[in-house]
Coordinates of C-alpha atoms in Angstrom, one line a residue:
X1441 CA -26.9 -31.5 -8.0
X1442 CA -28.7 -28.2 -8.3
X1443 CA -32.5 -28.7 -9.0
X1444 CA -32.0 -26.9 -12.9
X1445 CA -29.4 -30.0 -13.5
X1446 CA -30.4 -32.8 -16.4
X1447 CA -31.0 -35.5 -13.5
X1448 CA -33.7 -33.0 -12.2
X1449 CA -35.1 -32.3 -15.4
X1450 CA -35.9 -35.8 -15.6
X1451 CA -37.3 -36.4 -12.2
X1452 CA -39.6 -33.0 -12.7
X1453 CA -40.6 -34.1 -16.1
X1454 CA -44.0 -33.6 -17.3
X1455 CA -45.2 -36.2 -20.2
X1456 CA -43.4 -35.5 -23.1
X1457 CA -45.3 -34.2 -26.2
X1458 CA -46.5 -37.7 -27.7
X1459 CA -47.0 -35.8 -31.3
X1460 CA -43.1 -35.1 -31.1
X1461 CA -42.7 -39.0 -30.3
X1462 CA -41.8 -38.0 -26.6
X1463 CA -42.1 -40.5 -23.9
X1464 CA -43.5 -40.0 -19.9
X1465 CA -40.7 -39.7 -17.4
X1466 CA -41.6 -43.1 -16.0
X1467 CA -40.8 -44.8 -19.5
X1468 CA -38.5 -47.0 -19.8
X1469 CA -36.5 -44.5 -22.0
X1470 CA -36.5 -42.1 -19.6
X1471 CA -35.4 -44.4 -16.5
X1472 CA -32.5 -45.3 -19.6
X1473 CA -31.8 -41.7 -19.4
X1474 CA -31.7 -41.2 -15.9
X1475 CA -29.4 -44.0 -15.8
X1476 CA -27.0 -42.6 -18.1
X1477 CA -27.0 -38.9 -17.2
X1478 CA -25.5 -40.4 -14.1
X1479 CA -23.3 -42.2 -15.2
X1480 CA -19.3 -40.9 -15.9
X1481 CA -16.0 -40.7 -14.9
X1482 CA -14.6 -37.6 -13.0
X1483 CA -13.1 -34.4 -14.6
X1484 CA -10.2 -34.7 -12.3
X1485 CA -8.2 -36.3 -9.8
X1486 CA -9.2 -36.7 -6.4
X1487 CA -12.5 -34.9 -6.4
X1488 CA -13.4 -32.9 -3.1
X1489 CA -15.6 -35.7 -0.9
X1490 CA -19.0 -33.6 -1.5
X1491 CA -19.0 -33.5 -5.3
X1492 CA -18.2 -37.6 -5.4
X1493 CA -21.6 -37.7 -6.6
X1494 CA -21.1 -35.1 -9.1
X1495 CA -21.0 -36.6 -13.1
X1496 CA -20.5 -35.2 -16.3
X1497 CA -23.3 -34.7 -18.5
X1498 CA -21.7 -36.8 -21.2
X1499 CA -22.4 -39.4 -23.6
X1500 CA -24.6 -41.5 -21.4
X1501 CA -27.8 -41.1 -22.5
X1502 CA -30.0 -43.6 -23.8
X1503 CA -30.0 -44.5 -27.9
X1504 CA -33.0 -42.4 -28.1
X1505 CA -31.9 -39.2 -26.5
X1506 CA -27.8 -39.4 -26.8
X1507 CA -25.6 -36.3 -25.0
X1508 CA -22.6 -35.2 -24.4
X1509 CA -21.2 -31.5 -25.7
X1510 CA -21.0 -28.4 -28.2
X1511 CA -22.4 -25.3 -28.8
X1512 CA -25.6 -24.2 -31.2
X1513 CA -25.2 -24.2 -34.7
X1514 CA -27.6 -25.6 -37.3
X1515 CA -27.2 -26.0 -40.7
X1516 CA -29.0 -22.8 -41.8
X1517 CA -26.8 -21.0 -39.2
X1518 CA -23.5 -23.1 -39.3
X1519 CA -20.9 -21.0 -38.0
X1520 CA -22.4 -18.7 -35.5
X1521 CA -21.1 -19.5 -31.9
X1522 CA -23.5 -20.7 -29.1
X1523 CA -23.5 -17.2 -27.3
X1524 CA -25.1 -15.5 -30.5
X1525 CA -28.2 -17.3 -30.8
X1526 CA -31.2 -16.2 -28.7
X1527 CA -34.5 -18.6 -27.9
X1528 CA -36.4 -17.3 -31.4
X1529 CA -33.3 -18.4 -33.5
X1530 CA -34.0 -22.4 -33.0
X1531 CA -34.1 -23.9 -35.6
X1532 CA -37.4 -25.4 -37.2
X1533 CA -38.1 -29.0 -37.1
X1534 CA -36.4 -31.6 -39.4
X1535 CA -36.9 -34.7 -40.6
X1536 CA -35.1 -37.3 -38.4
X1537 CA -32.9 -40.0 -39.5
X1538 CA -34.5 -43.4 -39.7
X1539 CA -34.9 -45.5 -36.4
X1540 CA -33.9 -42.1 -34.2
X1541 CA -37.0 -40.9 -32.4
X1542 CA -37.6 -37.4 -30.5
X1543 CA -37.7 -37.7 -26.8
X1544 CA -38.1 -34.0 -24.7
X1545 CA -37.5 -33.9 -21.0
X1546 CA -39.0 -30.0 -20.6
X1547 CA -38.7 -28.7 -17.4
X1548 CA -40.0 -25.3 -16.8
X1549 CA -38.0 -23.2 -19.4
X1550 CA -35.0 -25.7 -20.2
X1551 CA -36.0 -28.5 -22.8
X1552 CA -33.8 -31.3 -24.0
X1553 CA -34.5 -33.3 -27.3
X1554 CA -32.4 -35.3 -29.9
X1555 CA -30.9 -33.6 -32.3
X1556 CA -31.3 -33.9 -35.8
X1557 CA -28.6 -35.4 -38.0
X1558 CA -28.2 -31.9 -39.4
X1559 CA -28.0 -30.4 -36.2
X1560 CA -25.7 -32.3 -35.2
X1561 CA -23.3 -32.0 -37.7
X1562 CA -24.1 -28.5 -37.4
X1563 CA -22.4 -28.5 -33.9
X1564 CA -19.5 -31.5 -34.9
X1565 CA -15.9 -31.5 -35.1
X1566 CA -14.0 -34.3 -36.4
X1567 CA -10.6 -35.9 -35.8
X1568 CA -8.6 -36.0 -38.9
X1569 CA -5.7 -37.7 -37.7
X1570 CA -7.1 -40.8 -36.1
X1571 CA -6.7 -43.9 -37.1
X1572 CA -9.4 -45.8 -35.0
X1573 CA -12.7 -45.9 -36.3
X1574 CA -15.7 -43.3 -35.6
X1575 CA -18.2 -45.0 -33.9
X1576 CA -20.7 -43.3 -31.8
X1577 CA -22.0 -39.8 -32.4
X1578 CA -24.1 -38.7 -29.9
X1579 CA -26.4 -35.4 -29.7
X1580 CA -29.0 -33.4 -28.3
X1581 CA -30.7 -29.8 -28.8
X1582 CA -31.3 -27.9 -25.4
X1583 CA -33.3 -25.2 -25.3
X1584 CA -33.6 -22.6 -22.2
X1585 CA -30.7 -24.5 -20.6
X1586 CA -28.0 -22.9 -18.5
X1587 CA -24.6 -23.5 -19.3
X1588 CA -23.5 -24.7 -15.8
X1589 CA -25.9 -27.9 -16.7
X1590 CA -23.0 -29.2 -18.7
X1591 CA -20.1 -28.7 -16.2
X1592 CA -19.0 -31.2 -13.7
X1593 CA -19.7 -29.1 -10.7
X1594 CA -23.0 -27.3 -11.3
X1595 CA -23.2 -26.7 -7.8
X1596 CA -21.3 -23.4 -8.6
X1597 CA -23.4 -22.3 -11.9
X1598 CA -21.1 -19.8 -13.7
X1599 CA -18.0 -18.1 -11.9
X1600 CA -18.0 -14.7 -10.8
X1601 CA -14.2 -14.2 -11.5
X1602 CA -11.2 -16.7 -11.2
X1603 CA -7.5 -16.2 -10.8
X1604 CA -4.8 -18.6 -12.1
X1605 CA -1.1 -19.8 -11.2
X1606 CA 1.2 -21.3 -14.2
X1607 CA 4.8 -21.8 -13.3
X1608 CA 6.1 -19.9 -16.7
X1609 CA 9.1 -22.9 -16.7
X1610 CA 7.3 -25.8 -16.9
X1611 CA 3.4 -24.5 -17.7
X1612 CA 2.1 -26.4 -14.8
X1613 CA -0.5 -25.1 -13.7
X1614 CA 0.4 -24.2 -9.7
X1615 CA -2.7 -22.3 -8.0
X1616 CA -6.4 -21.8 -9.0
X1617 CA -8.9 -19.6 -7.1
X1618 CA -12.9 -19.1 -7.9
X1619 CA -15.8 -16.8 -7.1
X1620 CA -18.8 -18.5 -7.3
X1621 CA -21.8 -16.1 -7.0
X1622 CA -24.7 -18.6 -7.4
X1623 CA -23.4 -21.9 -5.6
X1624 CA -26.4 -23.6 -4.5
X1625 CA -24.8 -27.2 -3.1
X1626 CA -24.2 -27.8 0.7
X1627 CA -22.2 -26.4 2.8
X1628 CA -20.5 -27.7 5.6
X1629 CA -21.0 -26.6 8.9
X1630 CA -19.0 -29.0 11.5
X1631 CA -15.8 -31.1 11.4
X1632 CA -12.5 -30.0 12.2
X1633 CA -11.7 -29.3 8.8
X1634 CA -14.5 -26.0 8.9
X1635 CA -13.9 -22.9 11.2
X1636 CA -15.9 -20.0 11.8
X1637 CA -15.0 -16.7 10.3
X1638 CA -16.2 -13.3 9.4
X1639 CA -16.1 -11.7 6.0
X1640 CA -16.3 -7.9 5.3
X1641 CA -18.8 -8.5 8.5
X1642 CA -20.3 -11.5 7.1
X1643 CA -20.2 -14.5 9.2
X1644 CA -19.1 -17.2 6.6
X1645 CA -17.3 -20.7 7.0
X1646 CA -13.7 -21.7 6.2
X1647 CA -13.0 -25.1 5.3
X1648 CA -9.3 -26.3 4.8
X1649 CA -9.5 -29.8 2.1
X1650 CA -5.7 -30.5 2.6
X1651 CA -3.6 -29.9 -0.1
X1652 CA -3.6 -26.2 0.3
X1653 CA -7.5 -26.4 -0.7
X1654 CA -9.1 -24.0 0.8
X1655 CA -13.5 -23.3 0.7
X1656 CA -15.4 -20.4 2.2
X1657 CA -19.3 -20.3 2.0
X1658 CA -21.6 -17.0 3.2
X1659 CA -24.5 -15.8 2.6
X1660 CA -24.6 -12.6 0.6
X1661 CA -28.4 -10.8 0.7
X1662 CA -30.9 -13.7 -0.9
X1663 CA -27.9 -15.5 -2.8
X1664 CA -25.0 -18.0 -1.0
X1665 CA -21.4 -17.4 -2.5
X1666 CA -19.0 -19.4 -2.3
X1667 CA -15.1 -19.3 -3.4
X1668 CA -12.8 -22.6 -4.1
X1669 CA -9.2 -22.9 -4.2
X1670 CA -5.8 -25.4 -4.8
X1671 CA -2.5 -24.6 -4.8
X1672 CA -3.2 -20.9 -2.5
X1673 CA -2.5 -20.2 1.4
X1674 CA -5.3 -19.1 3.5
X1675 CA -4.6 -15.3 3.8
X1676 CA -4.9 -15.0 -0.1
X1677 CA -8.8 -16.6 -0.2
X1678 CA -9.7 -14.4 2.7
X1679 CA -8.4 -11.3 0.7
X1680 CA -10.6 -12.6 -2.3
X1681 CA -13.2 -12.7 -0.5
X1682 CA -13.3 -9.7 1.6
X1683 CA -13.2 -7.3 -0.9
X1684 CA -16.6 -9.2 -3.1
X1685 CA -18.0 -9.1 0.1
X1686 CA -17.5 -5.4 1.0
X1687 CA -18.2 -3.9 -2.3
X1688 CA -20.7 -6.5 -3.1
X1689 CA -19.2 -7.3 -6.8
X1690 CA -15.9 -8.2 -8.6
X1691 CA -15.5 -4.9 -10.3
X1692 CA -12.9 -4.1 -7.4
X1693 CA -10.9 -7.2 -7.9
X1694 CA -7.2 -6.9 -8.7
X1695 CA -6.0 -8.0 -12.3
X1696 CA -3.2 -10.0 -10.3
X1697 CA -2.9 -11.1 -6.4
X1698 CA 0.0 -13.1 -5.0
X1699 CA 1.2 -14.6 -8.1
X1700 CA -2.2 -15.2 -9.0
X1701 CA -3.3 -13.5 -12.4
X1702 CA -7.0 -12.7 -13.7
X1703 CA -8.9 -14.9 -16.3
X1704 CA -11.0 -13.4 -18.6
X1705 CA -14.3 -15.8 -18.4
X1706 CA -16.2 -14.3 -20.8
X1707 CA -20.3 -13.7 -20.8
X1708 CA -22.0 -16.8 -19.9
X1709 CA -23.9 -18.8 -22.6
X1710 CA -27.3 -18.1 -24.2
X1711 CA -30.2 -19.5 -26.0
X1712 CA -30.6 -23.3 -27.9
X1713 CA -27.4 -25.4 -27.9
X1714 CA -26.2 -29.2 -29.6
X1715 CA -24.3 -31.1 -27.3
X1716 CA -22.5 -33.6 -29.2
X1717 CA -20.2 -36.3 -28.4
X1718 CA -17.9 -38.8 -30.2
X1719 CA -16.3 -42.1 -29.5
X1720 CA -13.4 -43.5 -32.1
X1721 CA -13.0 -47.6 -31.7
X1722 CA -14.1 -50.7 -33.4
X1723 CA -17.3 -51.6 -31.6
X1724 CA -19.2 -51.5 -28.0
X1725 CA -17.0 -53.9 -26.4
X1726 CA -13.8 -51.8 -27.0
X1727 CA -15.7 -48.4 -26.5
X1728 CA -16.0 -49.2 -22.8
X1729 CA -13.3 -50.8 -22.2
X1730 CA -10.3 -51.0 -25.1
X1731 CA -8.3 -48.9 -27.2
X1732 CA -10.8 -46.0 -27.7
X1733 CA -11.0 -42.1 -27.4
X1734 CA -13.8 -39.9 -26.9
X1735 CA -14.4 -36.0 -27.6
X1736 CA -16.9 -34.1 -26.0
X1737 CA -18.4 -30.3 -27.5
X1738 CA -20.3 -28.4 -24.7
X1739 CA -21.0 -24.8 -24.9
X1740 CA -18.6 -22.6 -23.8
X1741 CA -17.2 -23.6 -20.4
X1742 CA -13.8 -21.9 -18.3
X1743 CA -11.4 -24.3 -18.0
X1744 CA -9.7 -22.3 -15.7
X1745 CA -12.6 -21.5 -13.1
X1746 CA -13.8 -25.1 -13.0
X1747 CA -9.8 -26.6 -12.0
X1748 CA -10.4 -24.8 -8.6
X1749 CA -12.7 -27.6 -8.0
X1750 CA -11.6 -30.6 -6.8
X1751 CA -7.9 -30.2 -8.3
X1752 CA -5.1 -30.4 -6.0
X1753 CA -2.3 -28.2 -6.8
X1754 CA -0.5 -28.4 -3.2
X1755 CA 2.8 -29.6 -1.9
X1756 CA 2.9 -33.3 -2.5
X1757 CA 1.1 -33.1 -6.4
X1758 CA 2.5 -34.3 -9.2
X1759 CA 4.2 -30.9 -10.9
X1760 CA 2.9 -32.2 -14.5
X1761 CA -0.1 -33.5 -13.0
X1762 CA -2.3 -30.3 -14.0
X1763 CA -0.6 -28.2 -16.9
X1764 CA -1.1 -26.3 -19.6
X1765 CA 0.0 -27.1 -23.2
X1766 CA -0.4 -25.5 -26.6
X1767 CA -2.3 -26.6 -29.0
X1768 CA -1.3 -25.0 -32.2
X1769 CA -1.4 -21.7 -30.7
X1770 CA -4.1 -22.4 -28.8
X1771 CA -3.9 -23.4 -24.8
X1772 CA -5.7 -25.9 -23.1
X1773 CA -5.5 -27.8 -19.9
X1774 CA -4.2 -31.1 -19.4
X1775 CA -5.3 -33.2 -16.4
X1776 CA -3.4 -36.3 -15.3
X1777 CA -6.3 -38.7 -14.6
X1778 CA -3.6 -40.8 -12.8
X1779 CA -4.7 -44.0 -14.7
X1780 CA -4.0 -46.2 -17.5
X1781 CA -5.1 -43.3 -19.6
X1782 CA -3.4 -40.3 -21.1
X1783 CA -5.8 -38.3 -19.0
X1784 CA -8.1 -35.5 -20.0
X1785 CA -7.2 -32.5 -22.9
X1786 CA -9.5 -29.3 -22.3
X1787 CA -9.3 -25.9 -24.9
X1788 CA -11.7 -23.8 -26.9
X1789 CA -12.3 -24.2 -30.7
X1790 CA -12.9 -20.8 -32.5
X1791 CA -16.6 -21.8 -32.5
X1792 CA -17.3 -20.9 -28.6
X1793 CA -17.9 -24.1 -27.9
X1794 CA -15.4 -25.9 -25.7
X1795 CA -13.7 -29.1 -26.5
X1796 CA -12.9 -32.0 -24.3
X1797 CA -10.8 -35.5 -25.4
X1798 CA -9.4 -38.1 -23.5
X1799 CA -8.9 -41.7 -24.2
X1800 CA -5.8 -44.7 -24.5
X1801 CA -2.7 -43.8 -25.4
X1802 CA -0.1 -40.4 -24.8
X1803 CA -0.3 -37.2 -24.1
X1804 CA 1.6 -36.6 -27.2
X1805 CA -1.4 -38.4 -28.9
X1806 CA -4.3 -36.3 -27.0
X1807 CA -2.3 -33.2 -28.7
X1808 CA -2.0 -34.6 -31.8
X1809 CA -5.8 -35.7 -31.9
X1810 CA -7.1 -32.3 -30.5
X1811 CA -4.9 -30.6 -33.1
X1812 CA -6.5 -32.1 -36.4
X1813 CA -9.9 -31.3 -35.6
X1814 CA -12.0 -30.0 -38.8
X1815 CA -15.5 -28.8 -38.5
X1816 CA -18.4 -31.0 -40.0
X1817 CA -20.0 -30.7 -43.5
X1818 CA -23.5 -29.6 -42.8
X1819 CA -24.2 -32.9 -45.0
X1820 CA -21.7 -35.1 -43.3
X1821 CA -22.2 -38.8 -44.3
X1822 CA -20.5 -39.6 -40.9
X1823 CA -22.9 -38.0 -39.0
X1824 CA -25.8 -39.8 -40.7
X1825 CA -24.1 -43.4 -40.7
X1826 CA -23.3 -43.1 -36.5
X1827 CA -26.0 -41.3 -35.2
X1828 CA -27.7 -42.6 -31.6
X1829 CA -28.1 -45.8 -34.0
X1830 CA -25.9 -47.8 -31.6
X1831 CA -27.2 -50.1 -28.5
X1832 CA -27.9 -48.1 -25.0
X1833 CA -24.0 -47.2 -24.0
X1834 CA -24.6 -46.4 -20.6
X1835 CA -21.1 -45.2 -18.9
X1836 CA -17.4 -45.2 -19.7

């Protein structure tokens, strides 16, 4: 993981403010939180061998400092999306709910805290067609943080520009391509997977994953670039990136190439943010391991940049593996986990923040979950009555 990632936040962590009731980054909740940040299942299936070690930053953080995903919004700003709120707009302290204390992890500009019951609920959506209990809600305020801390693969930070395939029949999702301007993960440099090539007079390395998966990593100036792939032949990642390399932006990037059309990513996210997460079971036992689902809010994060990662959209994968599917008007990504599970439901709210659920049960029931959201009271009883109040829950 990049050295700006949570894991490194914690391993670079000065002591915490003891007035705020922080803790030192050798306390035992820290070491909790180390262990939880780590923990996670993957985003999707079959994960390219050199981001095994990749996790998501989700609800596996210790009682004391719980995380998983949304964007910023407080009570006395409820409402206004993640991207509008700048550094001077956090919001001032508040009383915490009983037996919830404040642990900060700073690290240089990027801070990470519990959140207060009213910023959390600030930052919540709820399920309003579930029948399973709510559990857990778990959340923290960041503070200086990028948003490529809550992705899967912060190797690649935030995309430069990304292209997607969707067979218009079926809404499987057939080819994914990605500019990454500030990877900062390894690259590899032998095997016979990895051939030498030159790009826009760049010498820069070409490595085929299988599954019409292609990876190239250069070296552009001071920064390293990288572009992933699925579901694309060779010629078309080379075209990509030739012309960033020649002109030395995306500006001259076609709206469509080989199929392929332009996504509109958006301006990356700024200022303080309230990852929240929520499980919906009966108790501990079942949230790791029984009938249970679990929705995460993390600032705003492209679905469709992120697929190119580890996603294999070649000859031999399942069609309906990797689709998109409306939710009410709105489209998100399904990912076949190819488990027991229903697999993993991805989309937007209107919020900015981006929503992720997954759990037991059917596609059909993902939909129907992710389609009855409601936004939380800024007084929500709910919010109050679960939160971090549960033992350490320390990976699903």
């Amino acid at each position: 993981m990049k050295h700006a990632d949570p894991l490194f936040l914690l391993v670079e962590a000065h002591d915490a403010d003891p007035e705020r009731g922080g803790a030192s980054a050798d306390s035992p909740q820290a070491r909790a939180l180390l262990q939880r940040i780590t923990a996670g299942p993957q985003d999707v299936a079959d994960p390219q061998a050199e981001h095994d070690t990749m996790r998501r930053l989700r609800a596996t953080w210790p009682t004391r400092l719980a995380a998983a995903g949304a964007v910023a919004a407080v009570a006395a700003v409820a409402g206004i999306g993640y991207s509008q709120l700048s550094a001077e707009d956090a919001p001032a302290p508040v009383a915490v709910a009983s037996g919830v204390s404040i642990l900060v992890v700073p690290s240089g500009e990027c801070s990470v805290r519990d959140a207060t019951p009213q910023e959390a609920a600030g930052a919540a959506w709820f399920l309003g067609s579930e029948d399973l209990p709510l559990f857990r809600v778990d959340a923290v305020q960041t503070n200086g943080c990028t948003t490529s801390q809550y992705s899967t693969y912060s190797y690649q930070g935030w995309p430069g520009a990304a292209y997607v395939e969707i067979d218009p029949a079926t809404q499987a999702l057939t080819g994914a391509i990605t500019f990454w301007p500030r990877y900062t993960g390894p690259v590899s440099d032998g095997g016979d997977d990895v051939s030498e090539i030159t790009v826009g007079g760049a010498d820069a390395l070409l490595r085929y994953t299988g599954h019409e998966s292609w990876q190239v990593d250069w070296e552009h100036g001071d920064a390293q670039w990288q572009i992933t792939s699925s579901g694309v032949d060779e010629s078309t990642v080379r075209e990509i990136a030739e012309i960033v390399e020649t002109t030395g932006t995306t500006d001259a990037l076609p709206q469509s190439v080989d199929g392929f059309d332009r996504v509109d990513l958006g301006e990356e996210p700024r200022g303080p943010a309230v990852l929240v997460d929520l499980s919906y079971t009966e108790d501990a036992v079942t949230e790791r391991t029984g009938d249970a689902l679990f929705l995460e809010l993390r600032p705003s994060i492209p679905w469709e940049a992120t697929v190119s990662v580890g996603t294999y959209l070649g000859p031999g994968a399942d069609p309906q593996g990797v689709r998109v599917v409306d939710l009410g008007g709105t489209p998100g990504l399904y990912v076949d986990n190819g488990g027991p599970s229903a697999g993993t439901l991805t989309w937007n709210l209107p919020s900015g923040q981006t929503a992720r659920l997954w759990g037991t049960g059917t596609l059909e029931r993902l939909v129907e979950s992710a389609t009855s959201l409601v936004r939380a009271d800024a007084d929500d009883p709910r919010v109050v009555d679960n939160l971090n109040q549960r033992e350490d829950f320390v990976g699903r």
